[in-house]
PDB file of C-alpha atoms in Angstrom:
ATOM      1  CA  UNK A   1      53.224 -24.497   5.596  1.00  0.00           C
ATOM      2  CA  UNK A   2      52.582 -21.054   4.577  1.00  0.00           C
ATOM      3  CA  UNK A   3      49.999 -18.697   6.366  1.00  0.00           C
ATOM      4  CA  UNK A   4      47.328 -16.888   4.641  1.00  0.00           C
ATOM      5  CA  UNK A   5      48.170 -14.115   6.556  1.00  0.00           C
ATOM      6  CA  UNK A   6      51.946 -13.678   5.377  1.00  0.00           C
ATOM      7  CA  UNK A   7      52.230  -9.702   4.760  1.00  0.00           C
ATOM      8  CA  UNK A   8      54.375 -10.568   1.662  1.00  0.00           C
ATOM      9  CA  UNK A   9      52.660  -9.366  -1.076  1.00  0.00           C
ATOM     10  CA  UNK A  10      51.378  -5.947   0.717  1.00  0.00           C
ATOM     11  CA  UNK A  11      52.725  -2.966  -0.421  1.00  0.00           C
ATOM     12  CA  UNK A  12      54.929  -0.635   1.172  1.00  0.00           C
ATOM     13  CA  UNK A  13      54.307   2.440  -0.426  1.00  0.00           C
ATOM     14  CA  UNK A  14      50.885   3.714  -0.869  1.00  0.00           C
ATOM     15  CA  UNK A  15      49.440   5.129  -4.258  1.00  0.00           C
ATOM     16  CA  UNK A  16      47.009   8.234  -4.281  1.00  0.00           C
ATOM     17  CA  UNK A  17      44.778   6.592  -6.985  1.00  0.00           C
ATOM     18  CA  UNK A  18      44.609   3.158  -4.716  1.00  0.00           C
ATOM     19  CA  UNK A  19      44.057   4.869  -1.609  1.00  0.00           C
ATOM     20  CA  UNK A  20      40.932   6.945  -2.580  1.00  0.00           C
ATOM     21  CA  UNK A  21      39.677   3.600  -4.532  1.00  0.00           C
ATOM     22  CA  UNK A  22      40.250   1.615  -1.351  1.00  0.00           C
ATOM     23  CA  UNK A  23      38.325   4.759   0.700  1.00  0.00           C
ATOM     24  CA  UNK A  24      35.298   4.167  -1.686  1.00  0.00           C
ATOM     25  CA  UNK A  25      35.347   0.102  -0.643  1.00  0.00           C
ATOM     26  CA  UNK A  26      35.768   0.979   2.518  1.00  0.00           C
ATOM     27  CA  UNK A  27      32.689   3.678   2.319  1.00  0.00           C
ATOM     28  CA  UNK A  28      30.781   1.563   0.408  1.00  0.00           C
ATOM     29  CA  UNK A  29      31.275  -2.041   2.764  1.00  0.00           C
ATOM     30  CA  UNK A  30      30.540   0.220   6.085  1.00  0.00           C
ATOM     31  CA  UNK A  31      27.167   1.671   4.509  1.00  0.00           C
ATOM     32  CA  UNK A  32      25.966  -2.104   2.901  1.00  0.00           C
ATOM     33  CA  UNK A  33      26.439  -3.150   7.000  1.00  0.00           C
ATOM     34  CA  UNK A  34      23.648  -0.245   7.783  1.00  0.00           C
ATOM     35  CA  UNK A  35      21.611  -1.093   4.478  1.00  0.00           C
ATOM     36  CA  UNK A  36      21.474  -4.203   6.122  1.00  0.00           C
ATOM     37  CA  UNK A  37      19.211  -2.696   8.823  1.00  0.00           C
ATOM     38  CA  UNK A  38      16.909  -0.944   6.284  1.00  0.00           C
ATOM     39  CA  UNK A  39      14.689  -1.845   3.498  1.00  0.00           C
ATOM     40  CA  UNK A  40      17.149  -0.761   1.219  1.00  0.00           C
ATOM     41  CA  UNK A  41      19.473  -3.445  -0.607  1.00  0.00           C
ATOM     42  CA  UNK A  42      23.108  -2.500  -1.875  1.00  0.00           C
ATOM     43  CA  UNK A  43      21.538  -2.231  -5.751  1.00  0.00           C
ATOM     44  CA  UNK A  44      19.882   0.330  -3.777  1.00  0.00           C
ATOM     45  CA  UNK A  45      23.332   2.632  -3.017  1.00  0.00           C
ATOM     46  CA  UNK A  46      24.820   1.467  -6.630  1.00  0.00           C
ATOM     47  CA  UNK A  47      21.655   2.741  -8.397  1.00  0.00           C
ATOM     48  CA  UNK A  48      21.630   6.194  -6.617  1.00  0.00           C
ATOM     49  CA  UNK A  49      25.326   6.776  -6.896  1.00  0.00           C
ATOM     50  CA  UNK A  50      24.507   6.471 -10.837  1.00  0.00           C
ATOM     51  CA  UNK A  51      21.886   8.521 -10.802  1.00  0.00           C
ATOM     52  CA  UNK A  52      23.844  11.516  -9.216  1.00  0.00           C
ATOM     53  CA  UNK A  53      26.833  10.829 -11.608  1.00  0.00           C
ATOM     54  CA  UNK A  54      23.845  11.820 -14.384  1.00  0.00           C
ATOM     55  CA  UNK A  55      22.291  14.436 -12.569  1.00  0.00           C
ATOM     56  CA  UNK A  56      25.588  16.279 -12.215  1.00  0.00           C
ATOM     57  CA  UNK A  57      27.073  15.398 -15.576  1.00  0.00           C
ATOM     58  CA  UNK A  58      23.609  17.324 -16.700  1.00  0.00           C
ATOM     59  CA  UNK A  59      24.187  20.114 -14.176  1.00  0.00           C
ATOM     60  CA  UNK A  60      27.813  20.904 -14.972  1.00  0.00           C
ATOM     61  CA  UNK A  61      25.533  22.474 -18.912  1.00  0.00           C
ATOM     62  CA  UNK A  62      24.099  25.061 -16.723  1.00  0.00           C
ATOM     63  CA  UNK A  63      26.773  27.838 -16.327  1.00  0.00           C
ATOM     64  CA  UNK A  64      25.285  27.917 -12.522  1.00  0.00           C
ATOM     65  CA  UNK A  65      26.074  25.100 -11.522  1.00  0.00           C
ATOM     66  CA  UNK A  66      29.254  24.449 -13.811  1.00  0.00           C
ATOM     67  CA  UNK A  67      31.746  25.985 -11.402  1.00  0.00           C
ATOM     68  CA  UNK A  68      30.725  24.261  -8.442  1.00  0.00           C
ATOM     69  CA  UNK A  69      30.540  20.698 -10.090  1.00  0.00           C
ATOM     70  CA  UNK A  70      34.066  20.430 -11.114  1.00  0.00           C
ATOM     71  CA  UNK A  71      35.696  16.313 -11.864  1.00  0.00           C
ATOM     72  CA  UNK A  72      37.040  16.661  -8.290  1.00  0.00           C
ATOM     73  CA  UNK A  73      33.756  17.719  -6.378  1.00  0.00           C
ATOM     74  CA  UNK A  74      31.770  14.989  -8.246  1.00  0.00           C
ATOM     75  CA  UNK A  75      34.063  12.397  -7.352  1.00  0.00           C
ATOM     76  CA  UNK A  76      33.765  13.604  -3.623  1.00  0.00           C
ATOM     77  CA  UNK A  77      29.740  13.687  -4.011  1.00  0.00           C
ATOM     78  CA  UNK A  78      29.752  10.043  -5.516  1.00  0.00           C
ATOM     79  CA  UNK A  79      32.701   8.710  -2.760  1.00  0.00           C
ATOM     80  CA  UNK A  80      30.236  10.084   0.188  1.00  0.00           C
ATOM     81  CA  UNK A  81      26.940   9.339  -1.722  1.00  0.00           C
ATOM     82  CA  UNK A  82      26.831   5.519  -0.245  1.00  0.00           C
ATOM     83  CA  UNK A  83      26.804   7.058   3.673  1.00  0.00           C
ATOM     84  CA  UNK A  84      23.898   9.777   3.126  1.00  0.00           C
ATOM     85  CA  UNK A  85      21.451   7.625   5.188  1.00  0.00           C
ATOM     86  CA  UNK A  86      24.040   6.396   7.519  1.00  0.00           C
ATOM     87  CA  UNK A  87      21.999   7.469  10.257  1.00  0.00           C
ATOM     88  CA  UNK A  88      20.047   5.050  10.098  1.00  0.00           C
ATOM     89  CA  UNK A  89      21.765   2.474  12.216  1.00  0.00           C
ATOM     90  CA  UNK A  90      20.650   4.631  15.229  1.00  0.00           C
ATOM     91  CA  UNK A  91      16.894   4.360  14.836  1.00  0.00           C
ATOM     92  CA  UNK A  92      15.192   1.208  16.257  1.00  0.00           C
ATOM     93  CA  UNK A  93      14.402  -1.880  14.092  1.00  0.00           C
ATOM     94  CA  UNK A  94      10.617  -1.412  16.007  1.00  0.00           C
ATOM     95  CA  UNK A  95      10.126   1.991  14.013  1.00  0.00           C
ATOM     96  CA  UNK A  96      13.205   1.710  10.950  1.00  0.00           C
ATOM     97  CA  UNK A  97      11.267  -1.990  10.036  1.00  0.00           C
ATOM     98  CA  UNK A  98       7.894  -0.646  10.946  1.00  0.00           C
ATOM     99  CA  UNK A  99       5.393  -1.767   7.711  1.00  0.00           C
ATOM    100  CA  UNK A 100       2.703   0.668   8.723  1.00  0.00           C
ATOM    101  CA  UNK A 101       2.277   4.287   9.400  1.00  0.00           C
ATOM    102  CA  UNK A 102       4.271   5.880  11.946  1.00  0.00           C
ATOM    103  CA  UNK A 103       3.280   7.519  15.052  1.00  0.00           C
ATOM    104  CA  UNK A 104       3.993  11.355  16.079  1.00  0.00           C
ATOM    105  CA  UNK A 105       6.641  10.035  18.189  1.00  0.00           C
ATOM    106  CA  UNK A 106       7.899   7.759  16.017  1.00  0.00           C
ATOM    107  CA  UNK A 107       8.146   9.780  12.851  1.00  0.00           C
ATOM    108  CA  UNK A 108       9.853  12.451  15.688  1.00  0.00           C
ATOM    109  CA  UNK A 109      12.952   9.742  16.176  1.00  0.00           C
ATOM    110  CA  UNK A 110      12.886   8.858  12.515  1.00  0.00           C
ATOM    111  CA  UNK A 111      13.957  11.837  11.553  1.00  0.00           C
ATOM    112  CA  UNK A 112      16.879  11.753  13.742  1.00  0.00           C
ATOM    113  CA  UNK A 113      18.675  10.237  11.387  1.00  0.00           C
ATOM    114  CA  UNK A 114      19.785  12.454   9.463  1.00  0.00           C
ATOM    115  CA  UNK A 115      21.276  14.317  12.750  1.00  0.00           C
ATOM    116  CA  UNK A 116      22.749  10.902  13.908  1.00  0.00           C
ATOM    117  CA  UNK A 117      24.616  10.623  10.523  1.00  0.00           C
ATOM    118  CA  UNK A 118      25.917  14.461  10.223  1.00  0.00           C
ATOM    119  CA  UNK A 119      26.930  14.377  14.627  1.00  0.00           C
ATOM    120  CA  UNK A 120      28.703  11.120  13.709  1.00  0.00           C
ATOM    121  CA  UNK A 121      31.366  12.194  11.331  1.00  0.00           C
ATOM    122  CA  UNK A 122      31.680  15.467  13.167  1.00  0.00           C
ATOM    123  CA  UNK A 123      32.651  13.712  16.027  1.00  0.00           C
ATOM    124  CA  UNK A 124      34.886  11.542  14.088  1.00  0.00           C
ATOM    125  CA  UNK A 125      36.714  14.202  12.292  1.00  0.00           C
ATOM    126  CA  UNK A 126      37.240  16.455  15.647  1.00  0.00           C
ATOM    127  CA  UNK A 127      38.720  13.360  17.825  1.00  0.00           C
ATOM    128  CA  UNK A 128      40.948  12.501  14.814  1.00  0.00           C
ATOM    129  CA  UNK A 129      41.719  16.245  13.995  1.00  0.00           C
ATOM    130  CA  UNK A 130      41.306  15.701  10.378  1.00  0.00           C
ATOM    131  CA  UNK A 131      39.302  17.837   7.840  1.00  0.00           C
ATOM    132  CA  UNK A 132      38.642  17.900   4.189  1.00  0.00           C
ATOM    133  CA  UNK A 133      36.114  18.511   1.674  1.00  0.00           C
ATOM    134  CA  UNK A 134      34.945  14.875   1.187  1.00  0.00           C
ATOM    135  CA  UNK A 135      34.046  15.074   4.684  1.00  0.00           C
ATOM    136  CA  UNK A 136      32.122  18.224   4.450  1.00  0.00           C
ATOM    137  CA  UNK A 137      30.288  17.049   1.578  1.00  0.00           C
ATOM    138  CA  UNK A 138      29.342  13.587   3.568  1.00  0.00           C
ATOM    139  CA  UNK A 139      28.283  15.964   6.417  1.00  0.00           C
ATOM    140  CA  UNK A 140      26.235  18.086   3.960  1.00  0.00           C
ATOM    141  CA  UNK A 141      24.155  14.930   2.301  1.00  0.00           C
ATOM    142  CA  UNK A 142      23.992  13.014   5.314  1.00  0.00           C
ATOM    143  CA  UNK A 143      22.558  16.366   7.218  1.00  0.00           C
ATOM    144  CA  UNK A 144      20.780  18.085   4.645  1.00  0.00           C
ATOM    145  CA  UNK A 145      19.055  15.029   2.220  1.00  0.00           C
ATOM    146  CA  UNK A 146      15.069  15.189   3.427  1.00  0.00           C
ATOM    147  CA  UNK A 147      15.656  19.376   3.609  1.00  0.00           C
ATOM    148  CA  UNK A 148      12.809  20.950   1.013  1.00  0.00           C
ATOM    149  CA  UNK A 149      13.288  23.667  -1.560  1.00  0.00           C
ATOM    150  CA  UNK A 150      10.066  25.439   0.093  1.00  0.00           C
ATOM    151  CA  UNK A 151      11.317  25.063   3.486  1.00  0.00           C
ATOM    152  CA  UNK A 152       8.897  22.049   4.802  1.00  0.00           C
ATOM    153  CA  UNK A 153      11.576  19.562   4.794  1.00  0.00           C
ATOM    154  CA  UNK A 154      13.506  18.564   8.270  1.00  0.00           C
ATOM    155  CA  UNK A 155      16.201  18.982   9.925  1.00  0.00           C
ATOM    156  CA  UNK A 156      16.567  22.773  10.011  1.00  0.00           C
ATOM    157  CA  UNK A 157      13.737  23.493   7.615  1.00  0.00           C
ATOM    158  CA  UNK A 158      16.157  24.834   5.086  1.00  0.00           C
ATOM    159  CA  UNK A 159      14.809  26.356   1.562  1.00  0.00           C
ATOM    160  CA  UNK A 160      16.398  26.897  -1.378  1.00  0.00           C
ATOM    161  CA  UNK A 161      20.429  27.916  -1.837  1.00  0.00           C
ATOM    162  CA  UNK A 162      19.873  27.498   1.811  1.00  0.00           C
ATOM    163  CA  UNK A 163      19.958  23.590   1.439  1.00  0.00           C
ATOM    164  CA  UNK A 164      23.593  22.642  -0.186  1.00  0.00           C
ATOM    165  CA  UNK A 165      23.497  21.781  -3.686  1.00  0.00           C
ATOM    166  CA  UNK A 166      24.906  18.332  -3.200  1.00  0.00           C
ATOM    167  CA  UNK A 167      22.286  17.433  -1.252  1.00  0.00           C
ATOM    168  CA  UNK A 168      20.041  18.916  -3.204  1.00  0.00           C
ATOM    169  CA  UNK A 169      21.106  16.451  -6.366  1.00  0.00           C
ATOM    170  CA  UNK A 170      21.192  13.842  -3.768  1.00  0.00           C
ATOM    171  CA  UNK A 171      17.530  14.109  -2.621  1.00  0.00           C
ATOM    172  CA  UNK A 172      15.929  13.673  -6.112  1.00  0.00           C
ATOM    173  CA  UNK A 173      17.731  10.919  -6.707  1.00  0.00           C
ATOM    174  CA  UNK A 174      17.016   9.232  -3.449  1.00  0.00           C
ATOM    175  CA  UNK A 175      13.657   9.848  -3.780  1.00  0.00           C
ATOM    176  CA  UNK A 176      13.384   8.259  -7.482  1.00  0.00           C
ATOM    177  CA  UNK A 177      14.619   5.340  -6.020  1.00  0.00           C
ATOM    178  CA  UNK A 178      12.595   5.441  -3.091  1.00  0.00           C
ATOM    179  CA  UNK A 179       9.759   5.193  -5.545  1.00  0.00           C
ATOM    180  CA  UNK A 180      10.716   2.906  -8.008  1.00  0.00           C
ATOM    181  CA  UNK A 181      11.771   0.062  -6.042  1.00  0.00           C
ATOM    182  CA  UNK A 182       9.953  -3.112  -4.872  1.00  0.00           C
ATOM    183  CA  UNK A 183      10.098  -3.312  -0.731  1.00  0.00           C
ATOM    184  CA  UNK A 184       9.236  -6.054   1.464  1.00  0.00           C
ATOM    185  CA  UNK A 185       6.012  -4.402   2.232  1.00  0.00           C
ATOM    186  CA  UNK A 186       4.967  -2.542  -1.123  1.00  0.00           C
ATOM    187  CA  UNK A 187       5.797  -2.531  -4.988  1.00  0.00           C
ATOM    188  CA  UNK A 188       7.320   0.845  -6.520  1.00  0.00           C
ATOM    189  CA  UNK A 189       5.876   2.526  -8.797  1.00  0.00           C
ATOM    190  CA  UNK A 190       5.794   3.145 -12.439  1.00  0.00           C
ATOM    191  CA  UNK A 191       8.985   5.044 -13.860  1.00  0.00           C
ATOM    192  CA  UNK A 192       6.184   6.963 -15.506  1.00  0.00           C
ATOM    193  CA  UNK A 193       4.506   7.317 -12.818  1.00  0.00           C
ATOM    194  CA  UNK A 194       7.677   8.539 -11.095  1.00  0.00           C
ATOM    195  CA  UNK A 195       8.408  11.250 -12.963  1.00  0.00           C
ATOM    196  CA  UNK A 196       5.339  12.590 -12.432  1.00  0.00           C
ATOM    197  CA  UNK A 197       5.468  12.909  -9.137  1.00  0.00           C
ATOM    198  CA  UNK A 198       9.033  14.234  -9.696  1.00  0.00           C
ATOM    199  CA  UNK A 199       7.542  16.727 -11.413  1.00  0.00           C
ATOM    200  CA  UNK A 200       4.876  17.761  -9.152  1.00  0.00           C
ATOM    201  CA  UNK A 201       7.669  18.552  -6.705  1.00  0.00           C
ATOM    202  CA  UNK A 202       9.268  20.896  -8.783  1.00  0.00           C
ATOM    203  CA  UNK A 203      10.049  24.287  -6.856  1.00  0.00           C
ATOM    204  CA  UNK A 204       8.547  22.239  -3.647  1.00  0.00           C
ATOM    205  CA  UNK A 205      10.442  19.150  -2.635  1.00  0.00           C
ATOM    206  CA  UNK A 206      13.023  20.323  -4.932  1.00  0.00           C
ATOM    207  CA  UNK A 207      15.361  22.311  -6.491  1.00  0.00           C
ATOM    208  CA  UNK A 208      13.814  23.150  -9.930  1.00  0.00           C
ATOM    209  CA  UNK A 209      16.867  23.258 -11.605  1.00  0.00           C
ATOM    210  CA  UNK A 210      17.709  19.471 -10.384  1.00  0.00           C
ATOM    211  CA  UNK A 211      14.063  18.539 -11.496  1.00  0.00           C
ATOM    212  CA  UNK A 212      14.770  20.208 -14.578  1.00  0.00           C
ATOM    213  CA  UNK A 213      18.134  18.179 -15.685  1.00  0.00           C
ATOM    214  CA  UNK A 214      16.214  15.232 -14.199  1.00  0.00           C
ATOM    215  CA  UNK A 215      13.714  15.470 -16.707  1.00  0.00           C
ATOM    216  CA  UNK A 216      15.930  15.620 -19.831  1.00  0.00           C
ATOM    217  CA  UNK A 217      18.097  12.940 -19.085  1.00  0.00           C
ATOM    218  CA  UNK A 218      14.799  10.734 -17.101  1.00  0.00           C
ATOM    219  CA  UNK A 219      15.611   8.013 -19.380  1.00  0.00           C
ATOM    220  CA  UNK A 220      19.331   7.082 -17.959  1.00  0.00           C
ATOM    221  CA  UNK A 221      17.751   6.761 -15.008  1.00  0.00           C
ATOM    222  CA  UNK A 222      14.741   3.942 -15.838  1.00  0.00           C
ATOM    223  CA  UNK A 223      18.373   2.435 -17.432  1.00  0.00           C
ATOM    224  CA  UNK A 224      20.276   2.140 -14.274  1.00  0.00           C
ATOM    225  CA  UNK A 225      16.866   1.160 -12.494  1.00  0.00           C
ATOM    226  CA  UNK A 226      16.891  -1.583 -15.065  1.00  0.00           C
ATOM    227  CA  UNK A 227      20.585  -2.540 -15.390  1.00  0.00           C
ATOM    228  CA  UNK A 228      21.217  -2.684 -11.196  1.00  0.00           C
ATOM    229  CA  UNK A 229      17.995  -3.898 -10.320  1.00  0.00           C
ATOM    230  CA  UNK A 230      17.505  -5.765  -7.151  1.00  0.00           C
ATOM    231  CA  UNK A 231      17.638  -9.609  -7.434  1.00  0.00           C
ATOM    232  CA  UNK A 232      15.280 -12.540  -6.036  1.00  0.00           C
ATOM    233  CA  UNK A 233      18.174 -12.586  -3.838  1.00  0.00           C
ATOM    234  CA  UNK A 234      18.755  -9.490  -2.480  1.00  0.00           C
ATOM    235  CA  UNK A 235      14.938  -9.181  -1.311  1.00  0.00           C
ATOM    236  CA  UNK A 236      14.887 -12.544   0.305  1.00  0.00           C
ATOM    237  CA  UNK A 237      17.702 -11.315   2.687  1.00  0.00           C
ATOM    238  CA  UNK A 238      15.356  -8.359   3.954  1.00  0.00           C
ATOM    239  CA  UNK A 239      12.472 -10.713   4.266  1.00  0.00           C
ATOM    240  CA  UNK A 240      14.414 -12.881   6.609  1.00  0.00           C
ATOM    241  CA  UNK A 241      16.020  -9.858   8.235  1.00  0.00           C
ATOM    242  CA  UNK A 242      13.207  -8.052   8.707  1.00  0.00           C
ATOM    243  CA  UNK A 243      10.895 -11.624   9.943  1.00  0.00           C
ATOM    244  CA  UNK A 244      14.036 -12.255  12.599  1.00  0.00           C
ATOM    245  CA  UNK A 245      14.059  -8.335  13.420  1.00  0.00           C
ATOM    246  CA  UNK A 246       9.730  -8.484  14.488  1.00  0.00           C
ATOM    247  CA  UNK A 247      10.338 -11.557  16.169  1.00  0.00           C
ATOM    248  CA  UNK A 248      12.656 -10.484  18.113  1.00  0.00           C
ATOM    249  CA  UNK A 249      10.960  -6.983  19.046  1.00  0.00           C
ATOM    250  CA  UNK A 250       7.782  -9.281  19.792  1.00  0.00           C
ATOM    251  CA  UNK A 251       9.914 -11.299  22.624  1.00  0.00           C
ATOM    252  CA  UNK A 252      10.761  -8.156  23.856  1.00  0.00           C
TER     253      UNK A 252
END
């Protein structure tokens, strides 16, 4: 009787290529655990990864940006892009699941996650004494995502070069998403509609130059909406996570 668990067929020598491939499944299986938690679905992390991969293909025209988004810093962005809200598995279900508005206090813990996320892999990379420029970049987006281009955003109330640019690209495409997509509790808007809004935020919310690139390549990104759309499935596992989540705040 053979075992399933016979180490025969693993390798002994480990490839460069396979190892940052099986980093990115490793990334992206650890963030689809806290995606679980949210109102997000996993179409949700495949969708924004694509729409960074445009944003910066778009970006890398502009001779400012061009030198900073080089093959190997894209690749980085897109390997951390799955963690950015990783946070998120420290907030409570009672305020993460929350279908209403948010209190003060609530809204006040909320935003903790993007502190929870950043303090997380710092932690991780001191104890292990490891550092490298994938993990600053997952530091920067996971820190730095809801920061503003006029300042108003949180944690540090950053404004613009001030915030880095890879969270920056990050944050308009998170947003696009945010608006687009069907939730348990509300439908998403128009693509339309969201550009508009996109818009509107232009030298606010955002980095004008993101909003800019955004805007001429808009339509690649109503085609990955489209193309890795969330199924019947996917939202009938957040309406039984979220029911079994209430319920079990409410025995509390």
């Amino acid at each position: 009787m053979t075992s399933d668990t016979t180490p025969s067929t693993v390798a002994t020598t480990l490839d460069p290529a396979d190892a940052l491939r099986a980093t990115q499944v490793v990334v992206f299986a650890l963030a689809t655990l806290s995606e679980l938690r949210d109102s997000d679905t996993e179409s949700h992390m495949l969708r924004v990864q694509r729409y960074v991969r445009a944003l910066c293909a778009q970006l890398q025209t502009q001779p400012a940006h061009a030198e900073v988004l080089t093959p190997t810093y894209v690749e980085m962005l897109l390997t951390s892009v799955p963690i950015y809200d990783m946070g998120t598995v420290g907030i409570p279900d009672r305020i993460l699941l929350k279908p209403g508005r948010l209190t003060p206090d609530e809204v006040a813990i909320m935003r903790t996650h993007t502190t929870l996320g950043h303090d997380a892999l710092a932690r991780a990379e001191k104890t292990l004494g490891h550092v490298s420029p994938l993990l600053t970049l997952a530091k920067e987006i996971t820190l730095c995502h809801q920061e503003k281009w006029d300042g108003s955003g949180y944690p540090k109330g950053l404004w613009g070069a001030q915030i880095p640019l890879s969270a920056r690209i990050v944050a308009l495409a998170d947003v696009y998403d945010a608006l687009i997509s069907n939730k348990v509790y509300k439908d998403g808007v128009s693509h339309e509609r969201a550009v508009e809004i996109l818009t509107d935020g232009r030298g606010a919310h955002f980095d004008p130059d993101v909003v800019d690139a955004f805007l001429q390549i808009h339509e690649d990104f109503r085609t990955i909406a489209q193309r890795h759309a969330d199924t019947d499935a996917d939202m009938q596992q957040k309406i039984e996570y979220m029911a079994n989540a209430i319920a079990e705040v409410a025995v509390l």
